[in-house]
Structure formats: structure tokens, C-alpha cells
Short mmCIF file of C-alpha atoms in Angstrom, two decimals:
data_model
loop_
_atom_site.label_atom_id
_atom_site.label_comp_id
_atom_site.label_asym_id
_atom_site.label_seq_id
_atom_site.Cartn_x
_atom_site.Cartn_y
_atom_site.Cartn_z
CA MET A 8 116.13 31.70 80.80
CA ASP A 9 113.14 32.10 79.60
CA LEU A 10 109.43 32.05 81.89
CA THR A 11 108.71 28.67 81.00
CA ARG A 12 111.39 27.09 81.72
CA ARG A 13 112.04 28.72 84.60
CA THR A 14 108.43 27.68 85.60
CA LEU A 15 108.69 24.16 84.93
CA ILE A 16 112.30 23.78 86.50
CA SER A 17 111.23 25.80 90.01
CA SER A 18 108.38 22.81 89.80
CA ALA A 19 110.69 19.97 89.55
CA ALA A 20 112.07 21.49 92.37
CA LEU A 21 109.37 21.73 94.26
CA ALA A 22 108.16 18.24 93.53
CA ALA A 23 111.68 17.32 94.63
CA GLY A 24 111.30 18.72 97.76
CA ALA A 25 113.90 20.42 97.59
CA LEU A 26 113.37 23.62 100.13
CA ALA A 27 115.24 25.22 102.46
CA ALA A 28 113.24 26.39 105.59
CA PRO A 29 113.07 30.27 105.64
CA PRO A 30 115.25 32.04 107.80
CA ALA A 31 113.52 33.26 110.94
CA PHE A 32 112.09 37.38 110.90
CA GLU A 33 111.88 39.62 113.40
CA LEU A 34 109.35 41.39 112.02
CA GLU A 35 106.73 38.65 111.42
CA GLU A 36 102.74 38.97 111.85
CA ALA A 37 103.66 42.83 112.83
CA THR A 38 100.80 44.87 112.64
CA VAL A 39 101.28 48.58 111.69
CA ALA A 40 100.02 49.30 115.17
CA ASP A 41 103.48 47.97 116.09
CA LEU A 42 105.53 49.15 113.75
CA ARG A 43 104.30 52.46 114.44
CA LYS A 44 105.09 52.35 118.09
CA ARG A 45 108.70 51.44 117.62
CA MET A 46 108.69 54.03 115.41
CA THR A 47 107.26 56.38 117.55
CA ALA A 48 109.39 55.08 120.04
CA GLY A 49 112.70 55.66 118.03
CA SER A 50 113.82 52.44 118.06
CA LEU A 51 112.95 51.48 114.45
CA THR A 52 113.47 53.72 111.11
CA ALA A 53 111.13 53.92 107.90
CA HIS A 54 114.89 53.08 106.21
CA ALA A 55 115.35 50.45 108.50
CA LEU A 56 111.63 48.66 108.24
CA THR A 57 112.15 48.88 104.38
CA ARG A 58 115.37 47.04 104.44
CA ALA A 59 114.42 44.36 106.52
CA TYR A 60 111.09 43.49 104.29
CA LEU A 61 113.13 44.21 101.01
CA ASP A 62 116.01 41.47 102.59
CA ARG A 63 112.34 39.47 103.76
CA ILE A 64 111.89 39.16 99.76
CA ALA A 65 115.24 38.29 98.57
CA ALA A 66 115.33 35.70 101.19
CA ILE A 67 111.98 33.82 100.66
CA ASP A 68 110.34 35.47 97.46
CA LYS A 69 113.30 35.27 95.56
CA ARG A 70 115.35 32.12 96.73
CA GLY A 71 114.08 29.38 99.46
CA PRO A 72 110.54 28.37 98.93
CA ALA A 73 110.57 31.36 95.79
CA LEU A 74 106.69 32.35 96.01
CA ASN A 75 107.57 34.29 93.67
CA SER A 76 104.75 36.81 94.52
CA VAL A 77 106.61 40.19 94.02
CA ILE A 78 107.26 41.44 90.31
CA GLU A 79 109.50 44.40 90.61
CA LEU A 80 110.96 46.36 93.18
CA ASN A 81 111.06 50.37 94.00
CA PRO A 82 114.47 51.05 93.25
CA ASP A 83 113.89 53.96 95.46
CA ALA A 84 111.77 52.87 98.07
CA LEU A 85 114.94 53.55 100.17
CA ALA A 86 115.40 56.76 99.97
CA ILE A 87 111.62 57.12 100.19
CA ALA A 88 111.85 56.05 103.68
CA ALA A 89 114.95 57.54 104.94
CA ALA A 90 113.85 60.98 103.25
CA LEU A 91 110.03 59.86 105.56
CA ASP A 92 112.13 59.40 108.85
CA THR A 93 113.45 62.82 108.16
CA GLU A 94 110.23 64.49 107.97
CA ARG A 95 109.27 62.73 110.84
CA LYS A 96 112.30 63.81 112.95
CA SER A 97 111.46 67.70 111.63
CA ALA A 98 107.95 67.31 113.26
CA GLY A 99 109.37 66.25 116.70
CA HIS A 100 108.39 62.42 117.06
CA LYS A 101 104.36 62.86 117.26
CA GLU A 102 102.68 59.72 118.06
CA GLN A 103 101.32 59.75 113.93
CA GLY A 104 103.59 60.71 112.06
CA PRO A 105 103.24 63.95 110.33
CA ARG A 106 101.25 62.33 107.87
CA GLY A 107 98.85 60.17 109.36
CA PRO A 108 99.37 56.25 110.83
CA LEU A 109 100.88 55.26 107.27
CA HIS A 110 103.85 57.05 107.52
CA GLY A 111 107.04 55.82 106.52
CA ILE A 112 104.78 51.78 106.44
CA PRO A 113 106.09 49.70 103.65
CA ILE A 114 103.83 48.56 101.01
CA LEU A 115 102.93 46.14 98.36
CA ILE A 116 100.63 47.15 95.41
CA LYS A 117 99.31 44.76 92.87
CA ASP A 118 100.90 45.57 89.21
CA ASN A 119 98.22 46.59 87.40
CA ILE A 120 97.93 50.23 89.34
CA ASP A 121 99.43 53.06 87.40
CA THR A 122 102.95 55.16 89.61
CA ALA A 123 104.98 57.36 88.13
CA ASP A 124 108.14 56.78 89.64
CA ARG A 125 110.66 54.31 88.00
CA MET A 126 108.34 51.07 88.44
CA MET A 127 106.42 49.56 85.57
CA THR A 128 102.92 48.49 85.29
CA THR A 129 102.62 45.64 82.96
CA ALA A 130 99.29 43.42 84.64
CA GLY A 131 101.68 40.64 84.30
CA SER A 132 101.91 40.92 80.62
CA LEU A 133 105.29 41.14 78.52
CA ALA A 134 103.07 43.11 76.27
CA LEU A 135 103.33 45.91 78.04
CA LEU A 136 107.26 45.62 78.82
CA GLY A 137 108.62 49.06 79.12
CA SER A 138 105.30 50.92 80.04
CA ILE A 139 105.97 53.63 82.79
CA ALA A 140 102.76 55.53 84.29
CA ALA A 141 102.67 59.23 83.16
CA ARG A 142 100.99 60.44 86.74
CA ASP A 143 100.04 58.39 89.89
CA SER A 144 96.82 56.78 90.21
CA VAL A 145 94.31 57.53 92.60
CA VAL A 146 95.46 54.81 94.86
CA ALA A 147 99.10 55.21 93.90
CA ALA A 148 98.59 59.12 94.73
CA ARG A 149 96.90 58.65 98.10
CA LEU A 150 99.36 56.21 99.63
CA ARG A 151 101.82 58.82 98.95
CA ALA A 152 100.49 61.33 100.68
CA ALA A 153 99.64 59.30 103.47
CA GLY A 154 103.52 58.39 103.98
CA ALA A 155 103.66 54.56 102.79
CA VAL A 156 106.44 53.52 101.47
CA ILE A 157 105.23 51.81 97.83
CA LEU A 158 108.04 48.71 98.26
CA GLY A 159 107.20 47.16 94.77
CA LYS A 160 104.58 45.35 92.91
CA THR A 161 103.08 42.05 93.07
CA ASN A 162 102.78 39.05 90.57
CA LEU A 163 99.15 38.66 89.53
CA SER A 164 96.73 36.86 86.82
CA GLU A 165 97.71 37.92 83.68
CA TRP A 166 95.39 40.45 82.61
CA ALA A 167 94.04 40.19 86.21
CA ASN A 168 92.83 36.86 84.55
CA TYR A 169 91.06 38.33 81.63
CA ARG A 170 92.29 36.72 78.89
CA SER A 171 91.77 32.91 78.75
CA SER A 172 88.28 30.87 80.32
CA HIS A 173 91.33 27.88 80.86
CA SER A 174 93.62 29.69 82.74
CA THR A 175 96.19 29.42 85.62
CA SER A 176 95.32 32.29 87.80
CA GLY A 177 98.40 33.67 89.60
CA TRP A 178 100.20 32.82 86.51
CA SER A 179 101.40 36.03 84.14
CA GLY A 180 103.65 36.07 81.47
CA ARG A 181 106.12 38.53 82.76
CA GLY A 182 105.98 37.34 86.22
CA GLY A 183 105.84 33.57 86.10
CA LEU A 184 103.82 31.71 88.38
CA THR A 185 102.61 32.92 91.89
CA ARG A 186 102.91 30.19 94.90
CA ASN A 187 100.73 29.70 97.79
CA PRO A 188 103.14 30.32 101.46
CA TYR A 189 100.66 27.57 102.87
CA ALA A 190 101.63 24.71 100.72
CA LEU A 191 103.64 25.51 97.57
CA GLU A 192 102.30 23.09 95.29
CA ARG A 193 98.22 24.98 96.04
CA ASN A 194 97.51 27.50 93.89
CA ALA A 195 97.27 31.47 95.72
CA CYS A 196 94.27 31.77 93.38
CA GLY A 197 93.80 35.14 91.16
CA SER A 198 94.10 37.94 89.91
CA SER A 199 95.47 39.63 92.83
CA SER A 200 97.62 36.45 93.86
CA GLY A 201 100.56 38.44 94.38
CA SER A 202 99.20 40.46 96.87
CA GLY A 203 97.81 37.81 99.01
CA ALA A 204 100.64 35.57 99.40
CA ALA A 205 103.24 38.71 99.93
CA VAL A 206 100.95 39.71 103.10
CA SER A 207 100.89 36.44 104.40
CA ALA A 208 104.05 35.81 104.05
CA ASN A 209 105.36 39.25 105.44
CA LEU A 210 106.38 40.15 102.84
CA CYS A 211 105.03 43.97 103.38
CA ALA A 212 103.37 45.58 106.03
CA LEU A 213 100.03 45.74 103.91
CA ALA A 214 99.00 45.21 100.18
CA ILE A 215 96.76 46.24 97.62
CA GLY A 216 94.89 44.40 95.57
CA THR A 217 92.27 44.55 92.74
CA GLU A 218 88.85 42.97 92.37
CA THR A 219 86.27 42.73 89.14
CA ASP A 220 84.53 39.21 91.10
CA GLY A 221 86.62 37.63 93.21
CA SER A 222 90.28 38.89 92.68
CA ILE A 223 90.07 40.43 96.41
CA VAL A 224 88.32 37.61 98.69
CA CYS A 225 89.32 34.62 96.92
CA PRO A 226 93.49 35.18 97.59
CA SER A 227 93.01 36.45 101.03
CA SER A 228 90.35 33.29 101.71
CA THR A 229 92.97 31.27 100.43
CA ASN A 230 96.68 33.62 101.45
CA GLY A 231 94.69 33.71 104.84
CA VAL A 232 94.31 37.22 104.76
CA VAL A 233 92.38 39.98 105.72
CA GLY A 234 90.35 41.61 102.29
CA ILE A 235 88.06 44.18 101.42
CA LYS A 236 86.17 45.00 98.10
CA PRO A 237 85.12 47.98 98.73
CA THR A 238 81.53 49.51 97.35
CA LEU A 239 81.92 50.15 93.57
CA GLY A 240 83.16 53.93 93.21
CA LEU A 241 84.50 54.47 96.66
CA ILE A 242 88.22 53.85 95.94
CA PRO A 243 88.71 55.66 91.90
CA ALA A 244 90.13 53.51 89.48
CA THR A 245 91.70 56.11 87.72
CA GLY A 246 94.73 54.64 86.93
CA ILE A 247 94.27 51.05 86.75
CA VAL A 248 94.38 48.74 84.06
CA PRO A 249 90.87 47.85 83.76
CA ILE A 250 88.72 44.80 82.98
CA ALA A 251 84.73 46.58 83.36
CA HIS A 252 84.47 49.86 85.08
CA SER A 253 80.96 48.43 86.54
CA GLN A 254 82.40 46.16 88.99
CA ASP A 255 86.77 47.43 89.12
CA THR A 256 87.68 48.16 92.15
CA ALA A 257 91.02 48.33 94.29
CA GLY A 258 91.23 47.46 97.94
CA PRO A 259 93.07 46.70 100.39
CA MET A 260 94.66 43.56 101.98
CA ALA A 261 96.31 42.67 105.13
CA ARG A 262 96.83 40.45 107.92
CA THR A 263 94.14 41.83 110.34
CA VAL A 264 90.82 43.62 110.09
CA ALA A 265 92.44 46.20 111.79
CA ASP A 266 95.01 47.06 109.15
CA ALA A 267 92.77 46.56 106.56
CA ALA A 268 90.28 49.28 107.66
CA LEU A 269 93.16 51.91 108.55
CA LEU A 270 94.51 50.85 104.85
CA LEU A 271 91.03 51.93 103.69
CA GLY A 272 90.66 54.89 105.05
CA ALA A 273 93.78 55.97 103.29
CA LEU A 274 92.80 55.24 100.52
CA THR A 275 88.93 56.84 100.85
CA GLY A 276 89.62 60.01 103.52
CA ALA A 277 86.84 58.24 105.83
CA ASP A 278 88.00 57.06 109.30
CA TYR A 279 87.25 52.63 109.55
CA THR A 280 89.07 52.51 113.03
CA LYS A 281 86.59 53.97 114.75
CA SER A 282 84.30 50.48 113.56
CA LEU A 283 86.66 47.91 115.38
CA ASP A 284 84.39 47.13 118.27
CA ALA A 285 85.18 43.64 120.22
CA ASN A 286 81.22 43.60 120.56
CA GLY A 287 80.40 44.12 117.14
CA LEU A 288 78.51 41.06 116.84
CA ARG A 289 76.43 41.25 119.24
CA GLY A 290 72.68 42.11 118.83
CA ALA A 291 73.57 42.02 114.43
CA ARG A 292 71.44 39.98 112.81
CA ILE A 293 73.23 37.82 110.09
CA GLY A 294 71.52 36.05 106.94
CA VAL A 295 73.00 32.50 105.77
CA ALA A 296 73.39 32.54 102.08
CA ARG A 297 73.43 28.73 101.85
CA ASP A 298 71.92 28.24 97.99
CA LYS A 299 74.94 28.47 95.67
CA PHE A 300 76.93 29.14 98.39
CA PHE A 301 77.46 25.59 100.62
CA GLY A 302 78.07 22.15 99.80
CA PHE A 303 80.78 22.56 97.59
CA SER A 304 83.13 21.09 99.79
CA GLU A 305 82.40 18.99 103.12
CA GLU A 306 85.73 20.60 104.86
CA THR A 307 84.52 24.46 103.83
CA ASP A 308 80.83 24.15 105.24
CA ARG A 309 82.84 22.68 108.59
CA VAL A 310 84.62 25.67 108.95
CA MET A 311 81.49 27.99 108.12
CA GLU A 312 78.98 25.74 110.60
CA ALA A 313 81.82 26.69 113.33
CA ALA A 314 81.97 30.19 112.48
CA ILE A 315 78.31 30.21 112.34
CA GLY A 316 77.90 28.69 115.99
CA GLU A 317 80.90 30.82 117.08
CA MET A 318 78.72 33.79 116.03
CA LYS A 319 75.62 32.68 117.62
CA ARG A 320 77.55 32.76 121.20
CA GLN A 321 79.16 36.13 120.67
CA GLY A 322 74.98 37.20 120.61
CA ALA A 323 74.42 37.18 116.81
CA GLU A 324 71.22 36.64 115.87
CA ILE A 325 71.43 34.21 112.73
CA ILE A 326 68.67 33.52 110.46
CA ASP A 327 69.38 30.64 108.74
CA PRO A 328 68.96 30.05 105.31
CA ALA A 329 68.94 33.70 103.94
CA ASP A 330 69.50 32.88 100.79
CA ILE A 331 69.84 35.21 97.46
CA PRO A 332 66.88 34.36 95.62
CA THR A 333 68.49 35.51 92.19
CA ALA A 334 72.20 33.36 92.96
CA GLY A 335 73.60 32.06 89.85
CA LYS A 336 70.68 33.91 87.53
CA PHE A 337 73.13 36.70 86.31
CA ASP A 338 76.34 34.55 85.56
CA ASP A 339 76.04 35.21 81.25
CA SER A 340 74.77 38.55 82.00
CA GLU A 341 77.86 39.05 83.69
CA SER A 342 79.90 37.88 81.16
CA ILE A 343 78.24 39.69 78.38
CA VAL A 344 79.22 43.19 80.27
CA LEU A 345 82.71 42.19 81.47
CA SER A 346 83.54 41.07 77.14
CA TYR A 347 82.13 44.73 76.45
CA GLU A 348 83.55 46.62 78.75
CA PHE A 349 86.96 44.98 78.53
CA LYS A 350 87.16 45.90 75.00
CA ASN A 351 86.34 49.53 75.45
CA ASP A 352 88.04 50.31 78.80
CA LEU A 353 91.05 48.55 77.90
CA ASN A 354 91.08 50.44 74.85
CA LEU A 355 91.11 54.21 76.19
CA TYR A 356 93.57 53.01 78.98
CA LEU A 357 96.10 52.05 76.43
CA GLY A 358 95.02 54.76 73.54
CA ALA A 359 95.81 57.04 76.64
CA LEU A 360 99.45 56.19 77.17
CA GLY A 361 100.76 58.22 74.37
CA PRO A 362 102.51 57.00 71.07
CA LYS A 363 106.03 55.96 72.82
CA ALA A 364 103.60 52.93 74.31
CA PRO A 365 104.31 49.50 73.42
CA VAL A 366 100.70 47.91 72.77
CA HIS A 367 97.77 51.33 72.15
CA SER A 368 94.67 48.76 71.87
CA LEU A 369 93.08 45.24 72.48
CA ALA A 370 94.09 43.93 68.69
CA ASP A 371 97.48 44.96 69.53
CA VAL A 372 97.81 43.13 72.77
CA ILE A 373 96.38 40.18 70.34
CA ALA A 374 98.36 40.16 67.88
CA PHE A 375 101.21 41.22 70.55
CA ASN A 376 100.20 37.69 71.91
CA GLU A 377 100.57 35.58 68.97
CA ASN A 378 103.51 36.65 67.71
CA HIS A 379 104.67 35.70 71.47
CA ARG A 380 102.88 32.75 71.49
CA ASP A 381 106.38 30.72 73.25
CA GLN A 382 106.74 32.94 75.96
CA GLU A 383 102.99 34.34 76.88
CA MET A 384 101.12 31.37 76.31
CA PRO A 385 102.72 27.79 76.66
CA PHE A 386 99.80 26.89 79.02
CA PHE A 387 96.74 28.68 77.87
CA GLY A 388 95.01 31.06 75.39
CA GLN A 389 93.18 33.95 74.54
CA ASP A 390 89.51 32.98 74.08
CA LEU A 391 88.22 35.74 76.44
CA MET A 392 90.24 38.65 74.40
CA ILE A 393 89.02 37.30 70.81
CA LYS A 394 85.32 37.34 72.27
CA ALA A 395 86.35 40.97 73.52
CA GLN A 396 86.80 42.02 70.80
CA ALA A 397 84.42 40.86 67.99
CA ARG A 398 82.06 42.93 70.74
CA GLY A 399 80.25 46.26 69.61
CA PRO A 400 80.29 49.52 71.04
CA LEU A 401 78.75 50.14 74.77
CA SER A 402 75.95 50.97 73.08
CA SER A 403 74.60 47.40 71.87
CA GLN A 404 71.53 46.72 72.89
CA GLU A 405 73.28 43.64 74.24
CA TYR A 406 74.95 44.87 76.29
CA LEU A 407 72.54 47.39 77.85
CA ASP A 408 70.45 44.78 78.62
CA ALA A 409 72.79 42.98 80.01
CA LEU A 410 73.85 45.19 81.46
CA GLU A 411 70.47 46.29 83.00
CA LYS A 412 69.83 42.53 84.03
CA ASP A 413 72.99 42.28 86.05
CA HIS A 414 71.88 45.82 88.33
CA ARG A 415 68.13 44.45 88.65
CA LEU A 416 69.00 40.51 89.68
CA SER A 417 72.10 41.69 92.02
CA ARG A 418 71.32 44.49 93.65
CA THR A 419 67.33 45.15 93.79
CA GLU A 420 65.90 41.42 93.47
CA GLY A 421 68.94 40.00 95.01
CA ILE A 422 71.62 41.28 97.75
CA ASP A 423 68.71 44.07 98.37
CA ALA A 424 65.54 41.83 98.11
CA VAL A 425 66.93 39.79 101.14
CA MET A 426 68.32 41.28 103.22
CA GLY A 427 65.03 43.71 103.56
CA LYS A 428 62.90 40.62 103.70
CA PHE A 429 64.74 39.60 106.88
CA ARG A 430 65.82 43.09 108.16
CA LEU A 431 69.61 41.96 107.79
CA ASP A 432 72.81 43.47 108.94
CA ALA A 433 75.04 41.82 106.51
CA LEU A 434 74.83 37.98 104.37
CA VAL A 435 77.42 35.66 105.50
CA ALA A 436 78.91 32.13 103.17
CA PRO A 437 82.32 30.58 102.33
CA THR A 438 84.18 32.86 100.21
CA ALA A 439 86.50 29.90 98.90
CA GLY A 440 87.08 26.54 99.66
CA PRO A 441 90.98 25.19 100.76
CA ALA A 442 93.21 26.00 97.67
CA TRP A 443 93.78 23.61 94.83
CA CYS A 444 96.94 21.96 93.53
CA THR A 445 98.20 24.53 90.33
CA ASP A 446 98.20 22.70 87.24
CA LEU A 447 99.44 23.99 84.70
CA ILE A 448 98.29 21.78 81.79
CA THR A 449 94.34 21.87 82.25
CA GLY A 450 94.14 25.84 84.00
CA ASP A 451 91.93 26.07 87.22
CA HIS A 452 90.48 23.99 89.27
CA ASP A 453 88.07 26.12 91.80
CA PRO A 454 85.65 24.33 93.08
CA GLY A 455 83.17 27.23 93.89
CA GLY A 456 82.63 30.36 96.08
CA SER A 457 80.12 33.16 97.35
CA SER A 458 81.73 36.71 95.14
CA THR A 459 79.64 36.87 92.29
CA PRO A 460 76.51 38.50 93.75
CA ALA A 461 78.10 41.76 95.93
CA ALA A 462 80.57 41.39 92.29
CA VAL A 463 78.18 41.96 90.12
CA ALA A 464 76.30 44.34 92.40
CA GLY A 465 78.81 46.64 93.28
CA TYR A 466 78.39 46.53 96.76
CA PRO A 467 81.16 45.98 100.27
CA ASN A 468 82.89 42.10 100.78
CA ILE A 469 85.00 41.14 103.76
CA ASN A 470 87.01 38.00 103.86
CA VAL A 471 88.13 37.47 107.04
CA PRO A 472 89.89 33.57 107.74
CA ALA A 473 87.67 31.27 109.32
CA GLY A 474 89.56 28.08 109.53
CA TYR A 475 91.87 25.20 108.01
CA ALA A 476 91.22 22.13 105.68
CA PHE A 477 94.07 19.91 105.92
CA GLY A 478 96.25 23.02 106.73
CA LEU A 479 95.17 25.62 104.14
CA PRO A 480 93.03 28.64 105.41
CA VAL A 481 89.32 29.04 105.00
CA GLY A 482 87.39 32.46 104.57
CA ILE A 483 84.52 33.62 105.46
CA SER A 484 82.74 36.38 103.85
CA PHE A 485 80.71 39.06 105.35
CA PHE A 486 78.95 41.37 102.77
CA GLY A 487 75.89 43.59 102.26
CA ALA A 488 74.44 46.90 100.88
CA ALA A 489 76.31 49.99 99.16
CA ASN A 490 78.39 51.77 101.46
CA SER A 491 77.52 49.61 104.48
CA GLU A 492 82.45 48.93 105.05
CA ALA A 493 81.75 50.54 108.43
CA LEU A 494 78.93 47.81 109.78
CA LEU A 495 80.99 44.75 107.39
CA ILE A 496 84.17 45.82 109.28
CA LYS A 497 82.65 45.86 113.13
CA LEU A 498 80.96 42.45 112.03
CA ALA A 499 84.42 40.98 110.70
CA TYR A 500 86.60 42.77 113.48
CA ALA A 501 84.49 40.84 115.87
CA PHE A 502 84.62 37.63 114.60
CA GLU A 503 88.13 38.35 113.77
CA GLN A 504 88.75 39.21 117.72
CA VAL A 505 87.18 36.05 119.43
CA THR A 506 88.59 33.54 116.65
CA ARG A 507 91.93 34.69 115.98
CA HIS A 508 92.48 31.82 113.20
CA ARG A 509 95.15 33.81 111.23
CA ARG A 510 98.43 31.97 111.97
CA PRO A 511 101.62 32.97 109.77
CA PRO A 512 102.15 30.13 106.95
CA LYS A 513 105.45 27.51 107.06
CA PHE A 514 105.93 27.50 103.47
CA LEU A 515 105.28 23.80 103.20
CA PRO A 516 106.01 21.66 100.06
CA ARG A 517 102.82 20.40 99.80
CA ALA A 518 99.12 20.17 102.33
CA LEU A 519 99.22 16.52 102.28
#
């Protein structure tokens, strides 16, 4: 059965309410600390843990609610877990295991991250079907070194949502549509839709997403989880199917700030768990970035006002408003930069895959899509790819001017300016509104969000669950200066600990 027909049949079943209640799960909402404690005590093994998550994926991702968040499973996951159990035994059950706190912890990673194993890296595209990386990405290599079990790969918006300006987030030609576990008719946001939905639905302990602009923080918001978009370059992007090197980064997605901080540490070598201070809001100067980021949703504004009030009660000094003076003024230049860099960076990535790769350039991908229109373009086209293909080299003055404008307006005259003016520790804004209804016919109906300033600047951004609107999660973003991850984690953790908004999804057919 082709993917288009499968998507339409699944949608029809959803509309008819033909959904079985998901089975109870013993490890629901288990944190890494919980799992480590059990493995240290000997009541749980990495093999049994991996088996439990594989069974969970089979029960609710492929059947039942059919989230469709996992695009491929690692055929060696159980063998890797068993080997890690052997390592643990040989180390005498040390508290943190021989490789650290992620030893034996199952993690799902986005299907644009290279793994030199028996799994493909396709960015969700049929054009890369069969493409297996010759070497691990930096992200995969560091996860393996930390003792994590790479459980499989997650579905995504195809090509990380850089194919069409009328796309549906969470849909790929290879993987079909990822659904939001809170209300299956709703969108999981993109492009790290599969990672957000999977970790929210307890299909893994942790997940990895990637972001160019909003692709970690938006799916984290709409799926009710924590997501960290780190400072550009903090995690090397080597071995990740690119959009644009001036904004691309991988980052952790988890159910708690503590778990996200732990995973970020494994990917960077820093210890961010030192920042987990429940009193971290006391005395902090936090600015509310209102202009351009509030007002698109009354329910989102309600959630945000409650969050701001709680931060005040916890001793934060709130500067309201603390608007980014250049917000909305670099959208055009960002578009130009992404278009130029996508052609350059994707050609470099595809060209390095070797002669056996199914495609070798952006031009090849465009041609493949045209030749497989029924499978690749049943709902939306590839106008962004076509525009990128027409771009010149990165020495073009248009590109250089746009990049300079991006950096000046997002950094010096943007985030840096407002933070310096008010002596802020961080800025806050709504990450996104409640998840919109998925519409394969007309594409996304995303009402608004705040990811762009930090994304274009290359500065860190953390989403934390902030509340609910009609049962759908709404997140708050903490963002700030370059390399301020430790401070942002401190603030985000303190907010999380006092509010504890995260609750597991119920896989309802619809929100109302």
C-alpha cells in the first residue's frame, strides 16, 4: 500500500473514532534517574528496558493510536543493550555505570542524523532510500561513547521542512504523517515532529531533534516536552543532513529539564546538571518579549500571563515589556540566507555520500521528486528547493548582505541590545500556540511563535511546558545570549519545578 493511501486510510479511521485505548506502560514518565536507579539495583537491565520501549512502539506507534513517529528501528538495539549490560556487570555495578549516566538508556534520533550502522539516513525522503552513512555523525558518535542505546530514528517533516512553502509539518514521503499524542487530529509541529511525539508518548527515554528555526522548540511545545536548541556550534553539525550552516543545530528533547540537561552534557562534554537549582528564579532579571510574540492566541496569552505571575512569585524581577527592537525585520534576509546555504550545504552533503548514493545533488533531488510525484508530492510541491537551485554561490553579494543583516539585526541590534539595555538574564515569550489541526490539503495553519530571533542569532532557546489550552500543551521559551545554556537551564528548571505542568498524553482522537 502506498504512503498516500495509507495516510488517507489512517485519517478516515481517526475521523470514525476507530482507536483502541493504549495499554498501560510500567515505565510511563520514567526519568533517566529512575532508570539508572533500577539498573544500578539490578532490577532492570538495558536489554529489558530496550525491549519494553520496542514493545511500546509496536503497541501505540504502529498500532492503536498509530502516532507514526518512528520511521525506522535499529535492528541491533537489543544486541547493543545486552553488550552494555555485560559492561555494567564487569564494572561491578558502579553507580553511574562504566560510561556515565546514559549507560544503557534508549534514545531515538531524528532521521536526518547519520549513523554508521544498519539504519538509513533519509531526511524522510524516498530519494535517499537505502542511503547508509559511512561514518557516524558527531551526535551519534557521542551518544555511543556515552553508552546510550540508539533505539531507532524518528519521522520528520521531509528535508527538515525545507521543500515547500505550503507543507504539512510532520509529513514525509518515506514516513507519512506523524500525529500529536494529545489529540491525533492535531499537528505535532516540525520538523522534529517524530522526536517530540515519541518522547512525549514514552516511546523512549530521550530523543534528539534538529533545528534551523523552530524545529526543536515548536514540536517540544506542541507535544508537551522540554527541548533545548543550543548555541550554534556547541554541538557540531557534522553528519547531519543540512539546511543552513548558519542556523542548523541538533539538540535534546526530553520530558524533564533535568533529562534534557543530562543529554546536552553528553553531547557537549559539559556538566549542565550543576545548573539544576529549584530556587534559580530568585533574583533573576527576566524580560518579556511581547511585541510580535503575543496576541496571536488568547489562550496562549492566558497561559503566558500565568507563567509570568508564577515567576514573579518565585522572586524573579520581571521587566515587561522588554521587546526585541528588530523583531520581524530580518525575516526576508533569513529567507535569502537559508535558500543560498541549502543549495551549497546539501550539495556538499550529498556529494560526499559516494558514487553508490541514490542522489548526488539538489538538482538530482528535484528531478527525483518530479519523477516520483505521486509518492513524494501528493499534497505539496517543492518551490523552496527550486528557488534554492536557482541561487548562486556563497560569494554572491546578495547572500553576504543578507547574512550580515541577519547577524546585525538578530544579535547586535536585537537580542544583545535588549538584554544589555535592561541588564537581563533571559527573555521569555510563548514558544507557539496550541497545536493546529493537520490539513494535508492546504498545509500548516501555524498561528505564530517566537523561535526566529534566537534561531537567526544562533543563540540558545529552551522550551518548557507552561500550561494547556483546550487540553493541548502550550510552551514557554527561555532564550538569551550566546553560550548562556547553563543560566537558561537554571531558570527553566526552577520554573518547571514550581509549576510541573507536564502530564502524559491520552491519545484522544480530537481536542474537543
